[in-house]
Amino acid sequence: QVQLVESGGGLVQAGGSLRLSCAASGRTWSIYGMGWFRQAPGKEREFVAAISRIGGSQYYVDFVKGRFAISRDITKNTVYLQMNSLKPEDTAVYYCATSDAGYNNPRNYNYWGQGTQVTVSS
């Protein structure tokens, strides 16, 4: 089992920035990829960004490229999502997740955090 705890969500004005953190514990040696997903009210959960835990390879969906940056600290088993130039449509609950098989396929993610709310006001 892998346990994940997110932090860093909140309320920000459009154009502002937030940094999300997600700390993993438990079977961290089994983690291959660490990713961020989000779910807005009335919408399906969507993949946002991911990073391979060891090599640091990154993946972003098109609508966050150039605005969001994912990084990780192996020593702390923590993944970060720096979100800049936030838009009201970025409002959602953001979930951290881990995969033990690949990092850029959302179907591989099998452990999830509880989520953190991000609200962007216009």
CSV table of C-alpha atoms in Angstrom, one decimal:
chain,number,residue,atom,x,y,z
A,1,GLN,CA,0.0,0.0,0.0
A,2,VAL,CA,1.0,3.6,-0.7
A,3,GLN,CA,-0.5,6.4,1.3
A,4,LEU,CA,-0.6,9.9,-0.2
A,5,VAL,CA,-1.3,13.2,1.5
A,6,GLU,CA,-1.8,16.4,-0.5
A,7,SER,CA,-1.5,20.0,0.6
A,8,GLY,CA,-1.3,23.5,-0.8
A,9,GLY,CA,-4.7,24.1,-2.3
A,10,GLY,CA,-6.7,27.2,-1.7
A,11,LEU,CA,-8.3,30.3,-3.2
A,12,VAL,CA,-6.4,32.4,-5.6
A,13,GLN,CA,-7.3,35.1,-8.1
A,14,ALA,CA,-7.0,34.5,-11.8
A,15,GLY,CA,-3.4,35.0,-12.9
A,16,GLY,CA,-2.1,33.9,-9.6
A,17,SER,CA,-0.1,30.9,-8.5
A,18,LEU,CA,-0.3,27.9,-6.2
A,19,ARG,CA,2.0,25.1,-5.4
A,20,LEU,CA,0.6,21.7,-4.5
A,21,SER,CA,2.5,19.1,-2.6
A,22,CYS,CA,1.9,15.4,-2.2
A,23,ALA,CA,3.9,13.2,0.3
A,24,ALA,CA,4.0,9.5,-0.2
A,25,SER,CA,4.5,6.9,2.5
A,26,GLY,CA,4.3,3.1,2.8
A,27,ARG,CA,5.6,1.0,-0.2
A,28,THR,CA,7.3,4.0,-1.8
A,29,TRP,CA,9.9,1.7,-3.4
A,30,SER,CA,7.2,0.4,-5.7
A,31,ILE,CA,6.3,3.8,-7.1
A,32,TYR,CA,7.2,4.3,-10.8
A,33,GLY,CA,5.2,7.4,-11.6
A,34,MET,CA,3.6,10.2,-9.6
A,35,GLY,CA,0.8,12.2,-11.1
A,36,TRP,CA,-1.8,14.9,-10.6
A,37,PHE,CA,-5.4,14.6,-11.7
A,38,ARG,CA,-8.3,17.0,-11.2
A,39,GLN,CA,-12.0,16.9,-11.0
A,40,ALA,CA,-14.3,19.9,-11.4
A,41,PRO,CA,-17.9,19.9,-10.3
A,42,GLY,CA,-20.1,17.9,-12.7
A,43,LYS,CA,-17.1,16.8,-14.8
A,44,GLU,CA,-15.0,13.6,-15.0
A,45,ARG,CA,-11.6,13.4,-13.4
A,46,GLU,CA,-8.9,14.3,-15.8
A,47,PHE,CA,-5.2,13.7,-16.1
A,48,VAL,CA,-3.0,16.9,-15.6
A,49,ALA,CA,0.6,16.0,-15.2
A,50,ALA,CA,3.0,13.2,-14.3
A,51,ILE,CA,6.6,12.5,-13.5
A,52,SER,CA,8.6,9.3,-13.3
A,53,ARG,CA,9.9,9.0,-9.8
A,54,ILE,CA,13.5,8.0,-10.6
A,55,GLY,CA,14.3,9.5,-14.0
A,56,GLY,CA,12.2,12.6,-13.7
A,57,SER,CA,10.6,12.4,-17.1
A,58,GLN,CA,7.6,14.6,-17.3
A,59,TYR,CA,4.2,14.5,-19.0
A,60,TYR,CA,1.6,17.3,-19.3
A,61,VAL,CA,-1.7,17.5,-20.9
A,62,ASP,CA,-2.0,20.3,-23.5
A,63,PHE,CA,-4.2,22.7,-21.4
A,64,VAL,CA,-1.5,23.1,-18.7
A,65,LYS,CA,1.6,23.1,-20.8
A,66,GLY,CA,3.6,26.3,-20.2
A,67,ARG,CA,1.6,27.1,-17.0
A,68,PHE,CA,2.1,24.1,-14.7
A,69,ALA,CA,5.3,22.4,-13.7
A,70,ILE,CA,5.7,19.1,-12.0
A,71,SER,CA,8.7,18.1,-9.9
A,72,ARG,CA,9.7,15.6,-7.3
A,73,ASP,CA,12.0,15.2,-4.3
A,74,ILE,CA,13.1,11.5,-4.2
A,75,THR,CA,14.6,11.9,-0.7
A,76,LYS,CA,11.2,13.1,0.6
A,77,ASN,CA,9.0,10.9,-1.6
A,78,THR,CA,7.2,14.1,-2.5
A,79,VAL,CA,5.8,15.4,-5.8
A,80,TYR,CA,4.9,19.0,-6.4
A,81,LEU,CA,2.7,20.8,-8.9
A,82,GLN,CA,3.6,24.5,-9.4
A,83,MET,CA,0.6,26.1,-11.0
A,84,ASN,CA,1.1,29.6,-12.6
A,85,SER,CA,-1.2,31.8,-14.6
A,86,LEU,CA,-4.2,30.1,-13.1
A,87,LYS,CA,-7.6,30.5,-14.7
A,88,PRO,CA,-11.1,30.1,-13.3
A,89,GLU,CA,-11.5,26.9,-15.4
A,90,ASP,CA,-8.6,25.4,-13.3
A,91,THR,CA,-11.0,25.3,-10.4
A,92,ALA,CA,-11.2,21.7,-9.2
A,93,VAL,CA,-10.3,19.2,-6.6
A,94,TYR,CA,-6.7,18.1,-7.4
A,95,TYR,CA,-5.7,14.6,-6.6
A,96,CYS,CA,-2.2,13.1,-6.3
A,97,ALA,CA,-1.8,9.5,-7.4
A,98,THR,CA,0.9,7.0,-8.0
A,99,SER,CA,1.6,4.2,-10.5
A,100,ASP,CA,3.8,1.2,-10.2
A,101,ALA,CA,3.8,0.7,-14.0
A,102,GLY,CA,4.6,3.7,-16.2
A,103,TYR,CA,3.9,7.3,-15.6
A,104,ASN,CA,2.2,8.8,-18.6
A,105,ASN,CA,-0.8,6.4,-18.8
A,106,PRO,CA,-3.6,7.5,-16.5
A,107,ARG,CA,-4.9,4.0,-16.3
A,108,ASN,CA,-1.8,2.8,-14.5
A,109,TYR,CA,-2.5,5.0,-11.4
A,110,ASN,CA,-3.8,2.9,-8.5
A,111,TYR,CA,-3.1,4.8,-5.3
A,112,TRP,CA,-4.8,8.1,-4.6
A,113,GLY,CA,-4.7,10.9,-2.1
A,114,GLN,CA,-7.8,12.5,-0.6
A,115,GLY,CA,-7.6,15.6,-2.8
A,116,THR,CA,-7.1,19.3,-2.2
A,117,GLN,CA,-9.4,22.0,-3.4
A,118,VAL,CA,-8.1,24.7,-5.8
A,119,THR,CA,-10.5,27.6,-6.5
A,120,VAL,CA,-9.6,30.4,-8.9
A,121,SER,CA,-11.7,33.5,-8.8
A,122,SER,CA,-12.2,35.7,-11.8
